[in-house]
Amino acid sequence: MIESAEVRPETRPLTRDELWASWDPCTKEEREQVFQGSAQISEKLSEMSVEDRIAQRGKDVVNRDELPSDLQPGSSFPRIRSAYEQLAPFDLLSQRLVREGKLKIYEDVINFCTQDPEGKQYKTLWNNTRTSSVKAIGIDTRLRKATEGKEVANRQYKEKNWFGAMYTYAIAWGYLLPYHLDAFSRTDPTRQEFVKLESALFSNISAMALVGAQDQAVKDDMKPGMLHLGLRAAECCISIEDVTVGIMIKSVRRAFDIRTLLNDLKDVVIDGEPVGVLWDPKDVEKDLKFYKAQEKALKGIAPDTFFKDVEPSKKTRRPWLIGMAGTM
């Protein structure tokens, strides 16, 4: 639920309790609020002329003041904060849903790589992160441990230990909890360091999935689940405005390749559903066009440029996913 407003409108760092509360799952009502808000913004976009949409591509083209209050820019902070910046209630909920998507990828990678459908190891890991001693660890130590974990996973990748690498990249991301991108000021250098590391970890998970699924040494019955995780990890990177152009290009390229491979597995069951039932073919077609268009638009831009700093005409939007990116 959207919290009542706090009287003092100043920015401040999140408390430790607020950081952990930022990862609380969204309720059904909150999910519906995000989807409804996304639909209203998409409707506003659809009312614009093609020329206006092209001219404004990559910007927040909708005048939020013309929409319901929950979608308008924030004028105060909630009593329990989940973001450093002052944001609209809709955006705060959308960000929570994105975080929920990241946490679900983390959980599913661990369960998949350990072949533990009951999630016993994940539950142990999650409980360990909530102990007093672990909660007290600061962001600098967490960034260092996550970087060390990434380096271990890189070595596993070179050894073609795809499952080991995917698992270790996920574990490395878990070291960052409970910190998240929205907890930092946009001018904080730690935010840049955080997003570079987080996006690299999810990008590498997608890389392991794509390469591993094409390795003849990997059992065929493992490949669909592997690809599904890789697609979600790639989409996670695509949803982050602060990633580098290099990560964005790799992510849309991998997402295209993974979608194409999954299209050849329409009768294979993932999470109890055939692949062909998981996605509407029309949405798949839109996604494939989006991936290619975004990759083409970014051609020639320095890989270390932040995507948020790229001129709007070079950004391709998917209005039907506004507010829902990262939740696949």
mmCIF file of C-alpha atoms in Angstrom:
data_model
loop_
_atom_site.group_PDB
_atom_site.id
_atom_site.type_symbol
_atom_site.label_atom_id
_atom_site.label_comp_id
_atom_site.label_asym_id
_atom_site.label_seq_id
_atom_site.Cartn_x
_atom_site.Cartn_y
_atom_site.Cartn_z
ATOM 1 C CA MET A 1 0.000 0.000 0.000
ATOM 2 C CA ILE A 2 1.133 3.568 -0.620
ATOM 3 C CA GLU A 3 2.319 5.059 2.668
ATOM 4 C CA SER A 4 1.085 8.328 4.172
ATOM 5 C CA ALA A 5 3.376 11.296 3.612
ATOM 6 C CA GLU A 6 6.172 12.441 5.862
ATOM 7 C CA VAL A 7 6.098 16.117 6.902
ATOM 8 C CA ARG A 8 9.790 16.843 6.224
ATOM 9 C CA PRO A 9 10.513 16.717 2.472
ATOM 10 C CA GLU A 10 14.341 16.447 2.720
ATOM 11 C CA THR A 11 16.357 13.686 1.113
ATOM 12 C CA ARG A 12 18.324 11.415 3.457
ATOM 13 C CA PRO A 13 19.998 7.986 3.355
ATOM 14 C CA LEU A 14 17.709 5.034 4.010
ATOM 15 C CA THR A 15 17.920 3.428 7.432
ATOM 16 C CA ARG A 16 18.951 -0.228 7.671
ATOM 17 C CA ASP A 17 15.347 -1.230 8.410
ATOM 18 C CA GLU A 18 14.134 0.771 5.393
ATOM 19 C CA LEU A 19 16.708 -0.913 3.168
ATOM 20 C CA TRP A 20 15.434 -4.355 4.154
ATOM 21 C CA ALA A 21 11.791 -3.264 3.921
ATOM 22 C CA SER A 22 12.515 -2.207 0.316
ATOM 23 C CA TRP A 23 12.656 -5.905 -0.555
ATOM 24 C CA ASP A 24 9.267 -6.800 0.907
ATOM 25 C CA PRO A 25 7.116 -8.448 -1.793
ATOM 26 C CA CYS A 26 4.354 -6.398 -3.390
ATOM 27 C CA THR A 27 0.782 -7.257 -2.473
ATOM 28 C CA LYS A 28 -1.766 -8.186 -5.118
ATOM 29 C CA GLU A 29 -3.321 -4.739 -4.708
ATOM 30 C CA GLU A 30 0.040 -3.021 -5.243
ATOM 31 C CA ARG A 31 0.724 -5.078 -8.357
ATOM 32 C CA GLU A 32 -2.642 -4.045 -9.747
ATOM 33 C CA GLN A 33 -1.827 -0.393 -9.017
ATOM 34 C CA VAL A 34 1.372 -0.680 -11.056
ATOM 35 C CA PHE A 35 -0.312 -2.445 -13.965
ATOM 36 C CA GLN A 36 -3.197 0.051 -13.984
ATOM 37 C CA GLY A 37 -0.787 2.984 -13.853
ATOM 38 C CA SER A 38 1.261 1.481 -16.656
ATOM 39 C CA ALA A 39 -1.887 1.061 -18.735
ATOM 40 C CA GLN A 40 -2.891 4.694 -18.139
ATOM 41 C CA ILE A 41 0.541 5.957 -19.191
ATOM 42 C CA SER A 42 0.496 3.696 -22.253
ATOM 43 C CA GLU A 43 -2.964 5.022 -23.127
ATOM 44 C CA LYS A 44 -1.631 8.570 -22.974
ATOM 45 C CA LEU A 45 1.203 7.557 -25.269
ATOM 46 C CA SER A 46 -1.228 6.000 -27.729
ATOM 47 C CA GLU A 47 -3.137 9.295 -27.923
ATOM 48 C CA MET A 48 -0.035 11.120 -29.155
ATOM 49 C CA SER A 49 0.703 11.496 -32.828
ATOM 50 C CA VAL A 50 3.410 9.328 -34.356
ATOM 51 C CA GLU A 51 5.480 12.467 -35.026
ATOM 52 C CA ASP A 52 5.298 13.568 -31.372
ATOM 53 C CA ARG A 53 6.248 10.126 -30.105
ATOM 54 C CA ILE A 54 9.249 9.949 -32.442
ATOM 55 C CA ALA A 55 10.339 13.463 -31.440
ATOM 56 C CA GLN A 56 10.115 12.611 -27.736
ATOM 57 C CA ARG A 57 11.446 9.040 -27.904
ATOM 58 C CA GLY A 58 13.415 8.068 -24.837
ATOM 59 C CA LYS A 59 11.915 10.788 -22.623
ATOM 60 C CA ASP A 60 9.101 10.600 -20.088
ATOM 61 C CA VAL A 61 6.788 11.892 -22.802
ATOM 62 C CA VAL A 62 3.585 11.839 -20.781
ATOM 63 C CA ASN A 63 2.504 14.912 -18.816
ATOM 64 C CA ARG A 64 1.965 13.267 -15.435
ATOM 65 C CA ASP A 65 -0.037 16.271 -14.167
ATOM 66 C CA GLU A 66 -2.895 15.146 -16.413
ATOM 67 C CA LEU A 67 -2.998 11.697 -14.771
ATOM 68 C CA PRO A 68 -4.348 10.517 -11.370
ATOM 69 C CA SER A 69 -2.468 11.733 -8.280
ATOM 70 C CA ASP A 70 -0.646 8.405 -7.720
ATOM 71 C CA LEU A 71 1.083 8.866 -11.081
ATOM 72 C CA GLN A 72 2.054 12.511 -10.550
ATOM 73 C CA PRO A 73 5.543 13.558 -9.409
ATOM 74 C CA GLY A 74 6.084 13.161 -5.670
ATOM 75 C CA SER A 75 5.661 16.223 -3.445
ATOM 76 C CA SER A 76 6.589 14.455 -0.196
ATOM 77 C CA PHE A 77 8.281 11.326 1.113
ATOM 78 C CA PRO A 78 6.466 8.288 2.522
ATOM 79 C CA ARG A 79 7.049 7.645 6.226
ATOM 80 C CA ILE A 80 8.967 4.461 5.405
ATOM 81 C CA ARG A 81 11.227 5.240 2.492
ATOM 82 C CA SER A 82 12.456 2.900 -0.229
ATOM 83 C CA ALA A 83 14.279 5.467 -2.375
ATOM 84 C CA TYR A 84 16.681 8.337 -1.792
ATOM 85 C CA GLU A 85 14.974 10.549 -4.368
ATOM 86 C CA GLN A 86 11.474 12.016 -4.127
ATOM 87 C CA LEU A 87 9.307 10.033 -6.542
ATOM 88 C CA ALA A 88 5.689 9.507 -7.513
ATOM 89 C CA PRO A 89 3.915 6.725 -5.565
ATOM 90 C CA PHE A 90 3.500 4.839 -8.851
ATOM 91 C CA ASP A 91 7.245 4.945 -9.496
ATOM 92 C CA LEU A 92 8.043 3.756 -5.967
ATOM 93 C CA LEU A 93 5.772 0.753 -6.450
ATOM 94 C CA SER A 94 7.195 0.091 -9.921
ATOM 95 C CA GLN A 95 10.699 0.050 -8.482
ATOM 96 C CA ARG A 96 9.636 -2.394 -5.799
ATOM 97 C CA LEU A 97 8.250 -4.667 -8.489
ATOM 98 C CA VAL A 98 11.547 -4.442 -10.388
ATOM 99 C CA ARG A 99 13.480 -5.334 -7.226
ATOM 100 C CA GLU A 100 11.120 -8.242 -6.670
ATOM 101 C CA GLY A 101 11.959 -9.440 -10.178
ATOM 102 C CA LYS A 102 15.701 -9.299 -9.468
ATOM 103 C CA LEU A 103 15.290 -11.196 -6.213
ATOM 104 C CA LYS A 104 13.226 -13.851 -7.996
ATOM 105 C CA ILE A 105 15.975 -14.324 -10.605
ATOM 106 C CA TYR A 106 18.480 -14.718 -7.752
ATOM 107 C CA GLU A 107 16.276 -17.339 -6.097
ATOM 108 C CA ASP A 108 15.544 -19.223 -9.311
ATOM 109 C CA VAL A 109 19.193 -19.336 -10.431
ATOM 110 C CA ILE A 110 20.215 -20.817 -7.074
ATOM 111 C CA ASN A 111 17.395 -23.380 -7.114
ATOM 112 C CA PHE A 112 18.060 -24.281 -10.761
ATOM 113 C CA CYS A 113 21.834 -24.634 -10.482
ATOM 114 C CA THR A 114 21.594 -26.716 -7.300
ATOM 115 C CA GLN A 115 18.624 -28.703 -8.679
ATOM 116 C CA ASP A 116 16.795 -27.944 -5.457
ATOM 117 C CA PRO A 117 13.092 -27.442 -6.334
ATOM 118 C CA GLU A 118 12.189 -27.106 -2.663
ATOM 119 C CA GLY A 119 14.578 -24.170 -2.342
ATOM 120 C CA LYS A 120 16.229 -25.341 0.886
ATOM 121 C CA GLN A 121 19.611 -23.836 0.040
ATOM 122 C CA TYR A 122 18.044 -20.545 -1.036
ATOM 123 C CA LYS A 123 16.095 -20.321 2.224
ATOM 124 C CA THR A 124 19.307 -20.911 4.161
ATOM 125 C CA LEU A 125 21.102 -18.190 2.194
ATOM 126 C CA TRP A 126 18.193 -15.767 2.647
ATOM 127 C CA ASN A 127 18.005 -16.411 6.381
ATOM 128 C CA ASN A 128 21.758 -15.894 6.694
ATOM 129 C CA THR A 129 21.484 -12.443 5.114
ATOM 130 C CA ARG A 130 19.053 -11.426 7.856
ATOM 131 C CA THR A 131 21.314 -12.282 10.801
ATOM 132 C CA SER A 132 22.508 -9.365 12.939
ATOM 133 C CA SER A 133 26.175 -9.792 12.018
ATOM 134 C CA VAL A 134 25.474 -9.824 8.271
ATOM 135 C CA LYS A 135 22.989 -6.944 8.501
ATOM 136 C CA ALA A 136 25.721 -4.791 10.044
ATOM 137 C CA ILE A 137 28.035 -5.095 7.002
ATOM 138 C CA GLY A 138 28.407 -1.784 5.150
ATOM 139 C CA ILE A 139 28.169 -1.062 1.442
ATOM 140 C CA ASP A 140 31.949 -0.893 0.834
ATOM 141 C CA THR A 141 32.475 -4.425 2.154
ATOM 142 C CA ARG A 142 29.466 -5.688 0.212
ATOM 143 C CA LEU A 143 30.782 -4.217 -3.037
ATOM 144 C CA ARG A 144 34.198 -5.778 -2.415
ATOM 145 C CA LYS A 145 32.766 -9.245 -1.654
ATOM 146 C CA ALA A 146 30.474 -9.087 -4.702
ATOM 147 C CA THR A 147 33.429 -8.122 -6.909
ATOM 148 C CA GLU A 148 35.480 -11.022 -5.539
ATOM 149 C CA GLY A 149 32.567 -13.381 -6.225
ATOM 150 C CA LYS A 150 32.327 -12.078 -9.787
ATOM 151 C CA GLU A 151 36.024 -12.820 -10.332
ATOM 152 C CA VAL A 152 35.556 -16.403 -9.086
ATOM 153 C CA ALA A 153 32.615 -16.834 -11.481
ATOM 154 C CA ASN A 154 34.704 -15.449 -14.353
ATOM 155 C CA ARG A 155 37.249 -18.218 -13.751
ATOM 156 C CA GLN A 156 34.450 -20.810 -13.719
ATOM 157 C CA TYR A 157 33.261 -19.413 -17.051
ATOM 158 C CA LYS A 158 36.718 -19.897 -18.580
ATOM 159 C CA GLU A 159 36.590 -23.511 -17.360
ATOM 160 C CA LYS A 160 33.202 -23.912 -19.126
ATOM 161 C CA ASN A 161 31.540 -24.565 -15.788
ATOM 162 C CA TRP A 162 28.337 -22.825 -16.893
ATOM 163 C CA PHE A 163 26.156 -23.821 -13.952
ATOM 164 C CA GLY A 164 28.885 -23.058 -11.435
ATOM 165 C CA ALA A 165 29.424 -19.634 -12.990
ATOM 166 C CA MET A 166 25.692 -18.796 -13.055
ATOM 167 C CA TYR A 167 25.374 -19.850 -9.431
ATOM 168 C CA THR A 168 28.416 -17.843 -8.318
ATOM 169 C CA TYR A 169 27.289 -14.709 -10.176
ATOM 170 C CA ALA A 170 23.960 -14.988 -8.340
ATOM 171 C CA ILE A 171 25.687 -15.482 -4.988
ATOM 172 C CA ALA A 172 27.854 -12.433 -5.720
ATOM 173 C CA TRP A 173 24.724 -10.348 -6.345
ATOM 174 C CA GLY A 174 23.308 -11.575 -3.039
ATOM 175 C CA TYR A 175 26.258 -9.965 -1.235
ATOM 176 C CA LEU A 176 24.835 -6.564 -2.241
ATOM 177 C CA LEU A 177 21.574 -7.067 -0.337
ATOM 178 C CA PRO A 178 19.833 -5.075 1.101
ATOM 179 C CA TYR A 179 21.312 -2.192 -0.896
ATOM 180 C CA HIS A 180 19.703 -1.371 -4.216
ATOM 181 C CA LEU A 181 20.037 1.232 -6.949
ATOM 182 C CA ASP A 182 17.207 3.459 -5.701
ATOM 183 C CA ALA A 183 18.813 3.796 -2.256
ATOM 184 C CA PHE A 184 21.513 6.129 -3.591
ATOM 185 C CA SER A 185 21.494 9.739 -4.706
ATOM 186 C CA ARG A 186 21.868 10.099 -8.473
ATOM 187 C CA THR A 187 25.065 12.082 -7.847
ATOM 188 C CA ASP A 188 26.591 9.538 -5.460
ATOM 189 C CA PRO A 189 29.693 7.865 -7.012
ATOM 190 C CA THR A 190 28.744 4.690 -5.119
ATOM 191 C CA ARG A 191 25.587 4.511 -7.235
ATOM 192 C CA GLN A 192 27.678 4.293 -10.415
ATOM 193 C CA GLU A 193 29.915 1.630 -8.896
ATOM 194 C CA PHE A 194 26.851 -0.287 -7.695
ATOM 195 C CA VAL A 195 24.993 -0.255 -11.014
ATOM 196 C CA LYS A 196 28.094 -1.231 -12.999
ATOM 197 C CA LEU A 197 28.624 -4.250 -10.767
ATOM 198 C CA GLU A 198 24.959 -5.268 -10.538
ATOM 199 C CA SER A 199 24.364 -4.999 -14.285
ATOM 200 C CA ALA A 200 27.588 -6.907 -15.012
ATOM 201 C CA LEU A 201 26.444 -9.767 -12.760
ATOM 202 C CA PHE A 202 23.025 -10.081 -14.427
ATOM 203 C CA SER A 203 24.608 -9.636 -17.864
ATOM 204 C CA ASN A 204 27.025 -12.467 -17.141
ATOM 205 C CA ILE A 205 24.187 -14.720 -15.954
ATOM 206 C CA SER A 206 22.507 -14.196 -19.335
ATOM 207 C CA ALA A 207 25.808 -14.911 -21.109
ATOM 208 C CA MET A 208 26.295 -18.183 -19.208
ATOM 209 C CA ALA A 209 22.755 -19.254 -20.056
ATOM 210 C CA LEU A 210 23.133 -18.540 -23.770
ATOM 211 C CA VAL A 211 26.548 -20.172 -24.158
ATOM 212 C CA GLY A 212 25.711 -23.102 -21.885
ATOM 213 C CA ALA A 213 22.463 -23.880 -23.706
ATOM 214 C CA GLN A 214 24.443 -24.299 -26.931
ATOM 215 C CA ASP A 215 27.040 -26.604 -25.349
ATOM 216 C CA GLN A 216 26.482 -30.217 -26.415
ATOM 217 C CA ALA A 217 27.858 -31.358 -23.051
ATOM 218 C CA VAL A 218 24.818 -29.834 -21.295
ATOM 219 C CA LYS A 219 21.803 -32.147 -21.048
ATOM 220 C CA ASP A 220 18.942 -31.163 -23.346
ATOM 221 C CA ASP A 221 16.386 -31.150 -20.539
ATOM 222 C CA MET A 222 18.406 -28.442 -18.728
ATOM 223 C CA LYS A 223 18.612 -26.051 -21.664
ATOM 224 C CA PRO A 224 15.066 -24.546 -21.704
ATOM 225 C CA GLY A 225 15.208 -23.587 -18.035
ATOM 226 C CA MET A 226 18.689 -22.208 -18.544
ATOM 227 C CA LEU A 227 17.527 -20.057 -21.461
ATOM 228 C CA HIS A 228 14.507 -18.793 -19.543
ATOM 229 C CA LEU A 229 16.745 -17.600 -16.706
ATOM 230 C CA GLY A 230 19.097 -16.002 -19.224
ATOM 231 C CA LEU A 231 16.263 -14.101 -20.877
ATOM 232 C CA ARG A 232 15.044 -12.752 -17.548
ATOM 233 C CA ALA A 233 18.583 -11.682 -16.603
ATOM 234 C CA ALA A 234 19.045 -9.916 -19.949
ATOM 235 C CA GLU A 235 15.683 -8.161 -19.583
ATOM 236 C CA CYS A 236 16.737 -7.097 -16.092
ATOM 237 C CA CYS A 237 19.725 -5.250 -17.588
ATOM 238 C CA ILE A 238 17.566 -3.723 -20.316
ATOM 239 C CA SER A 239 15.250 -2.273 -17.663
ATOM 240 C CA ILE A 240 18.073 -0.367 -15.911
ATOM 241 C CA GLU A 241 18.485 3.166 -17.270
ATOM 242 C CA ASP A 242 21.904 3.534 -15.609
ATOM 243 C CA VAL A 243 23.654 0.664 -17.437
ATOM 244 C CA THR A 244 26.437 1.348 -19.903
ATOM 245 C CA VAL A 245 25.786 1.252 -23.632
ATOM 246 C CA GLY A 246 28.063 -1.793 -23.815
ATOM 247 C CA ILE A 247 25.893 -3.739 -21.361
ATOM 248 C CA MET A 248 22.712 -2.576 -23.115
ATOM 249 C CA ILE A 249 23.937 -3.752 -26.522
ATOM 250 C CA LYS A 250 25.040 -7.124 -25.134
ATOM 251 C CA SER A 251 21.703 -7.514 -23.334
ATOM 252 C CA VAL A 252 19.437 -6.793 -26.312
ATOM 253 C CA ARG A 253 21.617 -8.991 -28.529
ATOM 254 C CA ARG A 254 21.499 -11.896 -26.060
ATOM 255 C CA ALA A 255 17.788 -11.424 -25.439
ATOM 256 C CA PHE A 256 17.193 -11.655 -29.204
ATOM 257 C CA ASP A 257 19.275 -14.824 -29.490
ATOM 258 C CA ILE A 258 17.616 -16.433 -26.459
ATOM 259 C CA ARG A 259 14.101 -15.558 -27.656
ATOM 260 C CA THR A 260 14.950 -17.083 -31.023
ATOM 261 C CA LEU A 261 16.201 -20.297 -29.413
ATOM 262 C CA LEU A 262 13.139 -20.492 -27.153
ATOM 263 C CA ASN A 263 10.878 -20.072 -30.181
ATOM 264 C CA ASP A 264 12.224 -23.410 -31.416
ATOM 265 C CA LEU A 265 11.195 -25.029 -28.106
ATOM 266 C CA LYS A 266 7.497 -24.102 -28.054
ATOM 267 C CA ASP A 267 6.398 -27.515 -26.808
ATOM 268 C CA VAL A 268 8.981 -27.734 -24.016
ATOM 269 C CA VAL A 269 7.596 -27.211 -20.510
ATOM 270 C CA ILE A 270 9.066 -24.516 -18.222
ATOM 271 C CA ASP A 271 7.554 -23.832 -14.796
ATOM 272 C CA GLY A 272 4.651 -26.133 -15.622
ATOM 273 C CA GLU A 273 3.746 -24.395 -18.896
ATOM 274 C CA PRO A 274 4.814 -25.074 -22.505
ATOM 275 C CA VAL A 275 7.142 -22.347 -23.798
ATOM 276 C CA GLY A 276 4.597 -21.512 -26.486
ATOM 277 C CA VAL A 277 2.042 -20.646 -23.785
ATOM 278 C CA LEU A 278 4.353 -18.461 -21.669
ATOM 279 C CA TRP A 279 4.359 -15.558 -24.129
ATOM 280 C CA ASP A 280 1.891 -14.160 -26.626
ATOM 281 C CA PRO A 281 3.437 -14.589 -30.118
ATOM 282 C CA LYS A 282 2.579 -10.948 -30.884
ATOM 283 C CA ASP A 283 4.564 -9.798 -27.841
ATOM 284 C CA VAL A 284 7.484 -12.012 -28.865
ATOM 285 C CA GLU A 285 7.456 -10.410 -32.316
ATOM 286 C CA LYS A 286 7.415 -6.926 -30.760
ATOM 287 C CA ASP A 287 10.280 -7.843 -28.464
ATOM 288 C CA LEU A 288 12.418 -9.200 -31.299
ATOM 289 C CA LYS A 289 11.862 -5.985 -33.288
ATOM 290 C CA PHE A 290 12.691 -3.908 -30.209
ATOM 291 C CA TYR A 291 15.965 -5.759 -29.552
ATOM 292 C CA LYS A 292 17.156 -5.242 -33.126
ATOM 293 C CA ALA A 293 16.041 -1.599 -33.241
ATOM 294 C CA GLN A 294 17.775 -0.740 -29.968
ATOM 295 C CA GLU A 295 21.017 -2.437 -30.969
ATOM 296 C CA LYS A 296 21.023 -0.623 -34.312
ATOM 297 C CA ALA A 297 20.280 2.756 -32.679
ATOM 298 C CA LEU A 298 23.264 2.448 -30.315
ATOM 299 C CA LYS A 299 25.762 1.546 -33.037
ATOM 300 C CA GLY A 300 28.826 3.788 -32.910
ATOM 301 C CA ILE A 301 28.291 5.035 -29.328
ATOM 302 C CA ALA A 302 31.189 4.441 -26.919
ATOM 303 C CA PRO A 303 30.488 1.286 -24.843
ATOM 304 C CA ASP A 304 31.354 2.988 -21.540
ATOM 305 C CA THR A 305 28.733 5.728 -22.078
ATOM 306 C CA PHE A 306 25.871 5.490 -19.621
ATOM 307 C CA PHE A 307 22.598 4.677 -21.376
ATOM 308 C CA LYS A 308 20.830 7.426 -19.395
ATOM 309 C CA ASP A 309 23.166 9.974 -21.039
ATOM 310 C CA VAL A 310 22.428 8.804 -24.583
ATOM 311 C CA GLU A 311 20.379 11.258 -26.625
ATOM 312 C CA PRO A 312 16.638 10.429 -26.584
ATOM 313 C CA SER A 313 16.487 9.709 -30.317
ATOM 314 C CA LYS A 314 18.816 6.735 -29.746
ATOM 315 C CA LYS A 315 16.527 5.092 -27.190
ATOM 316 C CA THR A 316 13.731 2.739 -28.185
ATOM 317 C CA ARG A 317 10.774 2.472 -25.819
ATOM 318 C CA ARG A 318 8.395 -0.404 -25.270
ATOM 319 C CA PRO A 319 5.293 1.441 -23.957
ATOM 320 C CA TRP A 320 3.400 -1.787 -23.226
ATOM 321 C CA LEU A 321 6.047 -2.583 -20.573
ATOM 322 C CA ILE A 322 6.213 0.819 -18.812
ATOM 323 C CA GLY A 323 6.297 0.198 -15.082
ATOM 324 C CA MET A 324 6.794 -3.533 -15.520
ATOM 325 C CA ALA A 325 10.347 -3.795 -16.827
ATOM 326 C CA GLY A 326 12.517 -6.244 -14.997
ATOM 327 C CA THR A 327 9.660 -8.366 -13.688
ATOM 328 C CA MET A 328 9.747 -11.142 -16.262
#
